[in-house]
XYZ file of C-alpha atoms in Angstrom:
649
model
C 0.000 0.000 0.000
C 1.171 3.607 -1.142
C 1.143 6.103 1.590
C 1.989 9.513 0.113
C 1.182 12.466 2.669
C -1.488 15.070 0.994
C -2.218 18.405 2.333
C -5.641 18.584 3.431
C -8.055 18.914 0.732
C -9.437 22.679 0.580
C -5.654 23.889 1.301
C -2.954 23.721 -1.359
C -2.974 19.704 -2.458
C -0.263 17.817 -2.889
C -1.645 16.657 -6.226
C -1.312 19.796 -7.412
C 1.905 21.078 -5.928
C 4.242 22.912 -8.640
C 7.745 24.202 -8.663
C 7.325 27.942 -10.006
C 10.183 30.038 -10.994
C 11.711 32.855 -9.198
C 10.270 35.358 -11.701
C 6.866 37.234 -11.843
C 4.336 33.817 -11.395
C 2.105 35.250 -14.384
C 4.898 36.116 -17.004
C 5.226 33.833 -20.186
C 8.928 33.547 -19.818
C 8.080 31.216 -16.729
C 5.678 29.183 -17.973
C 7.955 27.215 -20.005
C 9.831 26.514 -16.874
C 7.013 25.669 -14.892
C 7.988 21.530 -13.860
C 5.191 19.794 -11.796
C 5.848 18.480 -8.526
C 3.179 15.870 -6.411
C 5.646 15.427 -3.844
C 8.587 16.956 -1.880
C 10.598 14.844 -1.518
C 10.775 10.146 -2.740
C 12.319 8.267 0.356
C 14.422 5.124 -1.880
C 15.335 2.810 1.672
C 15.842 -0.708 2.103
C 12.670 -1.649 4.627
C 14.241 -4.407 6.743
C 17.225 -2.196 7.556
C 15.954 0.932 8.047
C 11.794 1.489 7.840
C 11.035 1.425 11.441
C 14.490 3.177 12.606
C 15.764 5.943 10.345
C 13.991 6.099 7.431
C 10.680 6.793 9.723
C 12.017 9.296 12.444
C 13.547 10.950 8.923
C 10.028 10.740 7.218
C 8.847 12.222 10.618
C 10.847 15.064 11.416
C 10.312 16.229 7.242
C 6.487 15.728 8.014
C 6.470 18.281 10.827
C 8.056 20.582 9.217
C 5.977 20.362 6.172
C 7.577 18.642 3.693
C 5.523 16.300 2.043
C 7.279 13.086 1.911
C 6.610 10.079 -0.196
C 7.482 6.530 1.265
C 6.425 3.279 0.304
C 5.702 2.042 3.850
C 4.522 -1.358 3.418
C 7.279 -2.750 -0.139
C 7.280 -6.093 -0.400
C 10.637 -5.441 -2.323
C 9.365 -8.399 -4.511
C 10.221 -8.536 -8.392
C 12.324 -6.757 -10.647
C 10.707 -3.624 -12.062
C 8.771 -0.761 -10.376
C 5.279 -0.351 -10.254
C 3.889 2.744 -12.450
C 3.374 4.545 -8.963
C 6.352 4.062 -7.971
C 8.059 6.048 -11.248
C 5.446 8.256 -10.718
C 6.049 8.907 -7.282
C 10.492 9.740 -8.276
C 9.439 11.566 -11.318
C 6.661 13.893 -9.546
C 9.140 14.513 -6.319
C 11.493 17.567 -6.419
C 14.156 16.034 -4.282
C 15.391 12.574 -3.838
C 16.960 11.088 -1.170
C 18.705 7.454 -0.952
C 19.510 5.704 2.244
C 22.359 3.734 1.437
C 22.139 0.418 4.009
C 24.538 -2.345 4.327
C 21.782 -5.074 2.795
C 20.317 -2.062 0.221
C 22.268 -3.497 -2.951
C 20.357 -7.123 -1.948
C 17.252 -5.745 -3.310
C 16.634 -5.413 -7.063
C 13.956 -2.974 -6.549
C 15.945 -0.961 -4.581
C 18.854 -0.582 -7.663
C 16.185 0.012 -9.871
C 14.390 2.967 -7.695
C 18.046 4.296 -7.436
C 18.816 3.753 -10.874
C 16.359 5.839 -12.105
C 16.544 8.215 -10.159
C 20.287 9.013 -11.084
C 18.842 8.892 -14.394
C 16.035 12.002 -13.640
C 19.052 13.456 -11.323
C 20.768 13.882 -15.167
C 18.252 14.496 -17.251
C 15.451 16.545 -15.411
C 18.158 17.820 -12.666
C 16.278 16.656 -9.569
C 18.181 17.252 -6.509
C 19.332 13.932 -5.055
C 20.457 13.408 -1.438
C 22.381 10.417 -0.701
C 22.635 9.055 2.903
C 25.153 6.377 4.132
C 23.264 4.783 6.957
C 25.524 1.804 8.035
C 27.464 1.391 4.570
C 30.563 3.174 3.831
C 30.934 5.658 1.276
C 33.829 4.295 -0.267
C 31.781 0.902 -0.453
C 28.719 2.033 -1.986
C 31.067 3.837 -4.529
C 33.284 1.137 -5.880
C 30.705 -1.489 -4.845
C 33.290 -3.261 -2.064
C 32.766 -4.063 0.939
C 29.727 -4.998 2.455
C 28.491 -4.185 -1.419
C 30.902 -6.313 -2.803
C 28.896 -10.119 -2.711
C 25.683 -8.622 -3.599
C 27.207 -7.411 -6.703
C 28.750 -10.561 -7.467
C 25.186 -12.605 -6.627
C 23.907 -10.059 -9.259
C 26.335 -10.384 -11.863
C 26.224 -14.188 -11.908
C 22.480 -13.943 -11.784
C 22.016 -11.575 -15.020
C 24.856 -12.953 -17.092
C 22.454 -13.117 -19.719
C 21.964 -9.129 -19.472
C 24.843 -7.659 -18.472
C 23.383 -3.750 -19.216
C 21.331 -4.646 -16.773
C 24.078 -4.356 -13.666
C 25.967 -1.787 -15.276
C 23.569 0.519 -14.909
C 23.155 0.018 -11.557
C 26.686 0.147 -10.882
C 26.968 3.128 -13.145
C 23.603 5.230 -10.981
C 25.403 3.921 -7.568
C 28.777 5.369 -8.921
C 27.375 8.582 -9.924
C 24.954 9.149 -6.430
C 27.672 8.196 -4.420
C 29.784 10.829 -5.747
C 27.172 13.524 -4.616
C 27.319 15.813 -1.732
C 25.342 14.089 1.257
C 25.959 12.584 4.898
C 28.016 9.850 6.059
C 25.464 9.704 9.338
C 27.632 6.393 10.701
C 28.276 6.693 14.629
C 26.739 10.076 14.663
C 23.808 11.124 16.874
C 20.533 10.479 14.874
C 18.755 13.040 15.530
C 21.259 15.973 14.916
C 22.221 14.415 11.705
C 18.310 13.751 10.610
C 17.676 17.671 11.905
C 20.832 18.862 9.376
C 19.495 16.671 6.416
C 15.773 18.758 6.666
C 17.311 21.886 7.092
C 19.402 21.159 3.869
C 16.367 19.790 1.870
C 14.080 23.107 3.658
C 17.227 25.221 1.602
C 17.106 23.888 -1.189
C 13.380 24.089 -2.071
C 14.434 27.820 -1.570
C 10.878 28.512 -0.282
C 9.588 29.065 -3.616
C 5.734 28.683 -3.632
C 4.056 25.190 -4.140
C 0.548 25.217 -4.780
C -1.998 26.159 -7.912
C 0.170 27.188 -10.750
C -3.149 28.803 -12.442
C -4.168 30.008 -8.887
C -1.270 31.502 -7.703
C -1.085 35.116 -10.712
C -0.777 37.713 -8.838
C -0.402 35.912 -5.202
C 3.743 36.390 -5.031
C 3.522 40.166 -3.693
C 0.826 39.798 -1.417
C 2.593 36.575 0.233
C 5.477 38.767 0.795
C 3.773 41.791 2.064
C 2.329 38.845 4.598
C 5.614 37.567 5.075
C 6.768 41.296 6.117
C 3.786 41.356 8.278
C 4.475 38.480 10.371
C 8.392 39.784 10.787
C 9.813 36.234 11.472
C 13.198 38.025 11.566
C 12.114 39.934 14.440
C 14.590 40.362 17.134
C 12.106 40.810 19.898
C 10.285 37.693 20.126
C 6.693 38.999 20.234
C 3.812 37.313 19.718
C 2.071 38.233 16.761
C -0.860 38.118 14.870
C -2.558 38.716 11.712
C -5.779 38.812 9.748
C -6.062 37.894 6.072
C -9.599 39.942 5.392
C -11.690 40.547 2.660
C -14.540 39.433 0.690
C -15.594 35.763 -0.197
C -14.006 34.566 -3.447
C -11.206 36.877 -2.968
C -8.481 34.044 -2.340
C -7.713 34.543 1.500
C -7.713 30.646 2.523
C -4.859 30.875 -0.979
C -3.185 33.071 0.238
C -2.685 31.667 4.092
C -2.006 28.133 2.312
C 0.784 29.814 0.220
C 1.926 31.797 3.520
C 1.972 28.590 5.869
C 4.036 26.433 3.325
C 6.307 29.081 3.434
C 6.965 29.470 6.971
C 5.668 26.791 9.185
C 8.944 24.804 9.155
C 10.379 27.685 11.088
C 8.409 26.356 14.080
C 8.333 23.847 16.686
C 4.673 23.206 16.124
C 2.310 24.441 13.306
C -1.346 23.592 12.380
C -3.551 24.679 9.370
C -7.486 24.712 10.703
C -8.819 24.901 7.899
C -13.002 26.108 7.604
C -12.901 27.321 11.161
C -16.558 27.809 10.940
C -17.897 24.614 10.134
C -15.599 22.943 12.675
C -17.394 25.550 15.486
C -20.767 25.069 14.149
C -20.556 21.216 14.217
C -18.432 20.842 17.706
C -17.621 24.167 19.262
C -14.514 25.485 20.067
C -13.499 21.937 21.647
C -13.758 20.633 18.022
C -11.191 23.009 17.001
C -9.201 22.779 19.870
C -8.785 19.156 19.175
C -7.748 19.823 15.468
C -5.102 21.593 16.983
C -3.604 19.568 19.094
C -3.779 16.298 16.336
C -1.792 18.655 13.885
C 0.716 19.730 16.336
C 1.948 17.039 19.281
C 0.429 14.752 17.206
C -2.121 13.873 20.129
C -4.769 10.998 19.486
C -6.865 9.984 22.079
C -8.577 12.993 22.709
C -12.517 12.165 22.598
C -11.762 11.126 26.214
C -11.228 14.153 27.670
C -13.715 16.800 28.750
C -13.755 20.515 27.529
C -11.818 22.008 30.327
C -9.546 19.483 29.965
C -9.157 19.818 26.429
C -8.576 23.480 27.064
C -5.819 22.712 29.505
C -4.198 20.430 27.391
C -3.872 23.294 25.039
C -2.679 25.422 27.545
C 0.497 23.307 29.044
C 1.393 21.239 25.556
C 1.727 24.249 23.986
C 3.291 26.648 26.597
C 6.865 27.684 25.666
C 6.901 26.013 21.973
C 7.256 28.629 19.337
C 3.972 28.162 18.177
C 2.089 29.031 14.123
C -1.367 28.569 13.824
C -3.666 29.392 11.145
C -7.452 29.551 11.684
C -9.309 29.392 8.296
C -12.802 31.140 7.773
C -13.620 31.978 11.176
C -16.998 33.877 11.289
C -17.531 34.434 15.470
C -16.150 36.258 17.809
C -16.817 33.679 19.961
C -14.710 31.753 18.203
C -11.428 33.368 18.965
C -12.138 34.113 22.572
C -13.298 30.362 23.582
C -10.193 28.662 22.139
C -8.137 29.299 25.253
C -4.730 29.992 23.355
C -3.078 32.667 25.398
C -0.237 34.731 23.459
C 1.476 35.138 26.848
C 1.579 31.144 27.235
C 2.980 30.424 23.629
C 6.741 30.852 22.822
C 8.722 33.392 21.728
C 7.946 34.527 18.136
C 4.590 32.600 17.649
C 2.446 33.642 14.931
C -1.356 33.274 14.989
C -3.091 33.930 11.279
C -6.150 34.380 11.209
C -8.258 34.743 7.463
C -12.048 35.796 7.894
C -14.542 38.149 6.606
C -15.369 39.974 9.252
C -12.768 42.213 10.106
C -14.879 42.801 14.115
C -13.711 38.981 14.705
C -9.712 40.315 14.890
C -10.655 42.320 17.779
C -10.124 39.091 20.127
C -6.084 40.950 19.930
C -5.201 43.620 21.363
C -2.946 44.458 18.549
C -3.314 42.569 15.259
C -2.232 43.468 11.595
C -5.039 43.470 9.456
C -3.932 42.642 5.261
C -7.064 43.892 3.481
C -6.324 41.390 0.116
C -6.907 43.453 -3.151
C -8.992 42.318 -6.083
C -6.933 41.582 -8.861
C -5.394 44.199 -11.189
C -6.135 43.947 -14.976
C -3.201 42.244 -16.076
C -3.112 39.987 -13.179
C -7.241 39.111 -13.998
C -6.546 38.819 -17.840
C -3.605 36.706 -17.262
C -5.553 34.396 -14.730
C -8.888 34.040 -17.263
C -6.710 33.096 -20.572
C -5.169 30.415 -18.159
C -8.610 29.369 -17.534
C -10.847 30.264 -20.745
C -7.707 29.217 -23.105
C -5.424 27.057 -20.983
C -2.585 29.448 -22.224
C -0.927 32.463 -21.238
C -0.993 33.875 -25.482
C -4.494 32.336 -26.437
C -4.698 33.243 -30.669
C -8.631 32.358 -30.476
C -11.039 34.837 -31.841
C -12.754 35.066 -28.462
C -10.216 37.090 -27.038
C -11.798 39.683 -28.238
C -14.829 39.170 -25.618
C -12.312 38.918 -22.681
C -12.700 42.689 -21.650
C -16.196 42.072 -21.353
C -16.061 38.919 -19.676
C -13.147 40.744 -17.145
C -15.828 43.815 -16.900
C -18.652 41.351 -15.535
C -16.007 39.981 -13.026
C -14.571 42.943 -11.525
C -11.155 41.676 -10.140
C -12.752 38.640 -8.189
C -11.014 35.956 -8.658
C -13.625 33.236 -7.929
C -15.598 35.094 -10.276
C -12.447 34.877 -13.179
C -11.549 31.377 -12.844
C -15.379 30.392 -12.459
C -16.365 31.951 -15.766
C -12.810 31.046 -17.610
C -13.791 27.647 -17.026
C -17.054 27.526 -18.263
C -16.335 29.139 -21.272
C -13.379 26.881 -22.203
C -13.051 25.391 -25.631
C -17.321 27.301 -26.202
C -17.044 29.258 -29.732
C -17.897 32.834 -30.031
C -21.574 32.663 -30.718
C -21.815 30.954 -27.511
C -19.170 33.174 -25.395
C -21.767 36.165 -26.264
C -25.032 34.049 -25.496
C -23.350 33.126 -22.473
C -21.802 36.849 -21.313
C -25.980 37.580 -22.008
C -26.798 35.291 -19.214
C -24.458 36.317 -16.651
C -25.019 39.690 -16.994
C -29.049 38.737 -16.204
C -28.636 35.592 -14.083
C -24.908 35.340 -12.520
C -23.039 32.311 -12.050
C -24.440 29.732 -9.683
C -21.015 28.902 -8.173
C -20.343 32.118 -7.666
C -23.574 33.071 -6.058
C -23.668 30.377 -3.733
C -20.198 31.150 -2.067
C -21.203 34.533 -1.282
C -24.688 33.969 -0.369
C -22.761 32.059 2.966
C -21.657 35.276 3.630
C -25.039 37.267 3.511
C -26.611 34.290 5.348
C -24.295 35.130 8.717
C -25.724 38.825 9.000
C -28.006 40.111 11.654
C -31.455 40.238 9.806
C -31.718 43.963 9.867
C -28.108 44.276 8.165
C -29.596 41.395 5.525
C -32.065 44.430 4.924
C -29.807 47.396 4.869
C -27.646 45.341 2.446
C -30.689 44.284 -0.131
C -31.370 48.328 0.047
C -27.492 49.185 -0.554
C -27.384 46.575 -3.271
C -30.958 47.264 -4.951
C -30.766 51.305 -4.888
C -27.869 53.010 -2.934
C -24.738 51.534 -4.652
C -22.797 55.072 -5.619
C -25.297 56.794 -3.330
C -23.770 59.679 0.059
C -23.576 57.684 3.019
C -25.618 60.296 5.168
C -28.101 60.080 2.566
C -28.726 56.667 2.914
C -28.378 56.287 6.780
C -31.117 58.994 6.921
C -33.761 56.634 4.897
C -32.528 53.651 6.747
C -32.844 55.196 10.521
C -36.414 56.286 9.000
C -37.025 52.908 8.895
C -35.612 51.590 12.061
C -32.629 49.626 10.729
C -30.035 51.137 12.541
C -27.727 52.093 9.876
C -24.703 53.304 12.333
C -24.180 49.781 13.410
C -25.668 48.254 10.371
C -23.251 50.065 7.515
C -20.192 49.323 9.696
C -21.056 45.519 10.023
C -21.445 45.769 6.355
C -17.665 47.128 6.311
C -16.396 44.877 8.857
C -17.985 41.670 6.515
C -16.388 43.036 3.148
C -19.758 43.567 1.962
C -19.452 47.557 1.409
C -17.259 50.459 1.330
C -16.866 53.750 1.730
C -14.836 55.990 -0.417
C -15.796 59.886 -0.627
C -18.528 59.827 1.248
C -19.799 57.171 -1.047
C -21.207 53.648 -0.656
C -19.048 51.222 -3.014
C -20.099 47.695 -3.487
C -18.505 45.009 -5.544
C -20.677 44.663 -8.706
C -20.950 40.525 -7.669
C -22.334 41.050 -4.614
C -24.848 43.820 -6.061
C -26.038 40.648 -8.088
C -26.020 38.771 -5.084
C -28.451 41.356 -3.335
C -30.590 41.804 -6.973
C -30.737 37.634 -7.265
C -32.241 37.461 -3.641
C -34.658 39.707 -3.384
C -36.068 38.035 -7.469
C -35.041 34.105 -6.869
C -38.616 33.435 -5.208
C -40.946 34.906 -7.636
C -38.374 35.429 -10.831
C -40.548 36.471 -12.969
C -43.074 38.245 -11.150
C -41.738 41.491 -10.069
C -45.013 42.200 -8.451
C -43.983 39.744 -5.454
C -40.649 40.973 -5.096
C -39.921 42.795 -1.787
C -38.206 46.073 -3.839
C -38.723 47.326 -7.196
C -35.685 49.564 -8.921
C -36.045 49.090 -12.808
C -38.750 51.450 -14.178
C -39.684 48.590 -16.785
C -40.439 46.403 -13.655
C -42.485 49.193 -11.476
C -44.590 49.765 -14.983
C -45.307 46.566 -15.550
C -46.791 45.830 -12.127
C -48.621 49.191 -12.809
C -49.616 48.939 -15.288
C -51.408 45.192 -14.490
C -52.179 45.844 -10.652
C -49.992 42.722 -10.037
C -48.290 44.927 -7.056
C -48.605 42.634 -3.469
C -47.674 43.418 0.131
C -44.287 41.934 0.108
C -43.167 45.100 -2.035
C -41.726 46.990 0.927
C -39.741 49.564 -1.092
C -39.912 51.007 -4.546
C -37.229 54.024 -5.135
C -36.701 55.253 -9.211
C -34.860 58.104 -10.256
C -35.222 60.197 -13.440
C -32.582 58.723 -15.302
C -35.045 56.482 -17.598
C -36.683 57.358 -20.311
C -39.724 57.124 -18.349
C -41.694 59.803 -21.326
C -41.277 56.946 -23.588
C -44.163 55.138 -21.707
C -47.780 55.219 -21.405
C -49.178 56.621 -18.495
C -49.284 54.487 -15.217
C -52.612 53.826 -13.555
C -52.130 55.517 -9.627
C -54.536 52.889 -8.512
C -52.037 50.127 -8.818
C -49.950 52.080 -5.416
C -53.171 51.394 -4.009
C -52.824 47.846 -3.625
C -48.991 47.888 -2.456
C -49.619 47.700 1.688
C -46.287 46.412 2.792
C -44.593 49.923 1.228
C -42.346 51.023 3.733
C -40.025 53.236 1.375
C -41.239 55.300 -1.660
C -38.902 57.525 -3.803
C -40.059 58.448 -7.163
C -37.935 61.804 -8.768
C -39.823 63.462 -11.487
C -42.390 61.021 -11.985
C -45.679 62.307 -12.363
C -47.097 60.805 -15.582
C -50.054 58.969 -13.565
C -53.450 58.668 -14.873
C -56.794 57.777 -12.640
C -56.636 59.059 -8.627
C -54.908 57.923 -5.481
C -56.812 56.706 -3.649
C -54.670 54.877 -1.440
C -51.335 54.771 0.415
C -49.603 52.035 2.460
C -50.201 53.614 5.990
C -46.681 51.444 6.679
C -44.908 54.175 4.561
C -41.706 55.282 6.873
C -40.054 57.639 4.218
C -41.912 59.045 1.500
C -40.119 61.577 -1.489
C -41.880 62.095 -4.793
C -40.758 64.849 -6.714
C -43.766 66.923 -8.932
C -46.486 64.916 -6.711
C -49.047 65.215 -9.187
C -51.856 64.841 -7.493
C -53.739 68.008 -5.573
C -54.168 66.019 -2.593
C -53.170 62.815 -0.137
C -55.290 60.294 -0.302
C -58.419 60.818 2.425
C -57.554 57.269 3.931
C -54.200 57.886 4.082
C -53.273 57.078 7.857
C -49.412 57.712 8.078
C -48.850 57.117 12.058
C -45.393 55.220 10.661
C -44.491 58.224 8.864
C -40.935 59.718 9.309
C -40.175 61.802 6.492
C -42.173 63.728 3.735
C -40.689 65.366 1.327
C -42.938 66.612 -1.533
C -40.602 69.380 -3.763
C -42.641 70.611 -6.971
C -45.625 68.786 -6.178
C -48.797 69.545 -7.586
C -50.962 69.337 -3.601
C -52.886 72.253 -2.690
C -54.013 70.736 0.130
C -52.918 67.876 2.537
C -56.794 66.138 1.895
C -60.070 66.784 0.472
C -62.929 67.115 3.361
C -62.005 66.874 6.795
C -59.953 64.065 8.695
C -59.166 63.317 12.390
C -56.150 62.731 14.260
């Protein structure tokens, strides 16, 4: 049985890992240079001599500090030839490294591992490592010694292919010549501790991970790297937050950031969907994680909470400590994990990736990395990986790209999403397509920020359907002075919305990523698509007229603001009685619309803010109770009086 080691499956897998070169990751010059990697490092051992002595506590110590190390822990060492995973397994590894063992040349499988890998050392330059466990260099080199009758046994047992031999002696020749350790009468584990530093040097921390997924990641890992200041002198505990909206890359980004530093710790985990983990089992859940990625601890479901939290608190006092905590969504969270930064070691790092930037309060001093959208290049670059599976696609769809880029707005789930679907489609399709996104977005996309809208307080749900429906671009005091009309407590409200990534605020102005605009629009439609009459807001002019103009208006419309931007002289006139039958209105804004036919007989008496520039009627309705009313504001109306005939208060 194969046991590679995998990362865990929503971080950076091993599957996928990549050697990248040291240049700009989205530049064509690298991509011809671009060699795939499944593994670290191949593990070539003789199992009777060394499996359960040095090859493991090797295969150990590489596994804590992150290496991911392929060993084939149960060989039979049987036959003559190796299994397709086992060439595989040398090919896909960046470094090699052979355990030389007094009984290693005894095994045919062995020679033939080592043989080809001296043959990928020379012609696909892999770094090889060789190791002289209880066999002298000088033997393994001129096959002598302890080598000597195994190499006689195998010459007298292939006389009839004589290539055969030579080209193990030739690959045993060649490794032995390398520069590696002689780890005879030595202590163990200093020599084992040298050999991982060597193999941690010469994979030159150069990022593993999503070649396609990784444009535009390589300055943003440093500025993280520079936040974290592993350098540091002082020994401080430190900790940062990796915000910003979903689909942005964050949980990328940390998986990038913790394969590039976690070896330089005693212990290191990577909790990955924080969240979930909470929401399923609490803090102790995560708490466990914890401790099962970092002292290796098993038999935990014995223990009690408190005790779990102890455990946490003396197993990890004084070891410099790096733990990253993916998605978390709670302040609770944080504060109920019981890791104390005065308790860690010197120089431990907590990271911390989330959404809400309120959660990375917990710290009384935390660096907070807002993570960008991508820049053009970095988002054109990223979608002709995707759409075109190059880096210089020549198809005459690139022509659509800007508008496809346009639609996405930097967001990288969005880019990748749609670059996928659209791979190998022709033109006519790319446009039908581009059609449907702009009027129905992307599922996948949808979904992984509708998670997001689902953990707000209701009444922020609210504000945000209003933000995303009508006051995208809008004056912040503007819009907190319709929403505290309503009761929605917009000072709070608005700065959750910041906190969450959902909004912000530049110039006085709300912003709002154009995705999670479609978000809101999608939500407040999905239920009734087609029936605009039964949505709970109506913004489009073409909508409000249509539900006009057929009475199909219900009392889930709660809001209905339009400004005078349409072309609204271009239609008939609307019938007033259709407002008439809209009792759930809570918000009504209509600028410069007064081309109304029939009376008014009615408004909602729920109506909280209320603005119609050129009112064109001459009076309120008589029935018109408005006890909810906060704000009228009536400019150029047409009202000479507030009702016809008299009316009691």
């Amino acid at each position: 049985m194969l046991l590679p080691l995998f990362r865990p499956q929503s971080r950076l897998t091993s599957s996928d890992l990549i050697h990248l070169g040291q240049g700009d990751i989205g530049s064509s010059s690298d991509s011809n240079s671009i060699q795939s990697y499944r593994y670290d490092v191949f593990i070539s051992f003789r199992g009777a001599d060394t499996r359960s002595t040095f090859v493991d506590h090797l295969h150990a110590h590489l596994t804590t500090k992150g290496i991911f190390a392929f060993k084939d822990d149960k060989r039979l060492e049987k036959g003559e030839s190796l299994s397709p995973q086992l060439l595989q397994a040398i090919q896909s590894s960046r470094i090699s490294i052979v355990v030389f063992s007094k009984n290693y040349a005894e095994s045919t499988l062995c020679l033939e591992e080592m043989a080809t890998i001296a043959e990928y050392h020379t012609e696909l330059k892999q770094t090889v490592f060789p190791i002289f466990y209880d066999a002298d260099p000088s033997h393994v080199r001129k096959q002598s010694g302890v080598y000597q009758n195994a190499f006689v046994l195998l010459q007298n047992k292939f006389k009839h292919d004589p290539n055969k031999v030579m080209r193990w002696v030739g690959a045993m020749e060649s490794l032995a010549k390398l520069v590696g350790w002689d780890v005879r009468n030595k202590p163990e584990f200093r020599e084992i501790k040298n050999i991982v530093q060597e193999v941690i040097n010469t994979m030159g921390h150069k990022f593993l991970g999503f070649a396609d997924d990784l444009i535009g990641i390589q300055p943003r890992v440093e500025e993280l790297e520079s936040l974290l200041k592993l350098d540091s002198k002082d020994y401080e505990f430190r900790a940062i937050g990796i915000w910003g909206m979903a689909g942005i890359r964050k949980t990328t980004l940390a998986s990038v950031l913790y394969d590039r530093v976690s070896y330089q710790f005693d212990a290191s985990c990577f909790i990955e969907n924080v969240s979930k983990i909470y929401k399923d089992g609490g803090a102790t859940a995560v708490q466990k994680q914890i401790l099962r990625q970092t002292i290796d601890e098993k038999n935990l479901e014995t223990y009690s909470p408190s005790e779990i939290s102890g455990i946490i608190r003396k197993r990890l006092c004084n070891k410099k400590f790096l733990v990253v905590l993916d998605n978390a969504d709670l302040l609770e969270q944080m504060e109920e994990l019981a890791i104390n930064p005065e308790l860690l070691g010197k120089g431990s790092r907590i990271i911390i990736t989330t959404r809400d930037m309120h959660i990375l309060s917990v710290w009384s001093s935390v660096d907070v990395y807002e993570v960008p959208l991508l820049n053009s290049n970095d988002a054109r670059k990223l979608f002709y990986r995707k759409a075109f599976k190059s880096e210089d696609p020549t198809s005459g769809c690139v022509k659509l790209t800007p508008e496809v880029l346009k639609y996405a707005q930097g967001l990288p789930l969005a880019v990748r999403v749609v670059g996928s679907f659209l791979c190998t489609r022709d033109a006519n399709q790319w446009r039908d397509a581009l059609y449907r996104l702009r009027n129905n977005p992307d599922n996948n996309v949808m979904d992984v920020l509708q998670v997001s809208f689902e953990g707000l307080h209701s009444e922020d749900r609210e504000i945000f359907l209003h933000i995303a429906c009508f006051f995208k671009g809008e004056k912040e005091d503007y819009v907190k002075r319709i929403l505290d009309a309503c009761g929605l407590h917009p000072h709070i409200g608005i700065q959750s919305l910041i906190e969450r990534s959902f909004i912000t605020i530049r110039n006085n102005e709300i912003l709002m990523h154009e995705m999670l605009q479609e978000l809101g629009k999608k939500i407040v439609r999905q239920q009734f698509p087609f029936q605009p009459g039964s949505w709970s807001r109506l913004w489009l002019y073409d909508d409000f007229y249509s539900v006009m103009m057929t009475e199909t208006g219900t009392n889930n419309i709660n809001a209905i603001i339009l400004d005078q931007k349409e072309h609204i002289s271009e239609y008939p006139q609307l019938r007033a009685e259709a407002l008439s039958i809209m009792r759930g209105l809570k918000i009504l804004i209509l600028l410069f619309h007064k081309n109304f036919s029939g009376s008014l007989t009615f408004l909602s008496n729920s109506l909280q803010y209320l603005l119609w520039y050129g009112y064109p009627f001459a009076s309120l309705p008589l029935n018109f109770e408005p006890f909810c009313l906060v704000e009228l504001n009536m400019p150029y109306s047409s009202i000479q009086r507030l009702w016809d005939g008299h009316k009691v208060f």
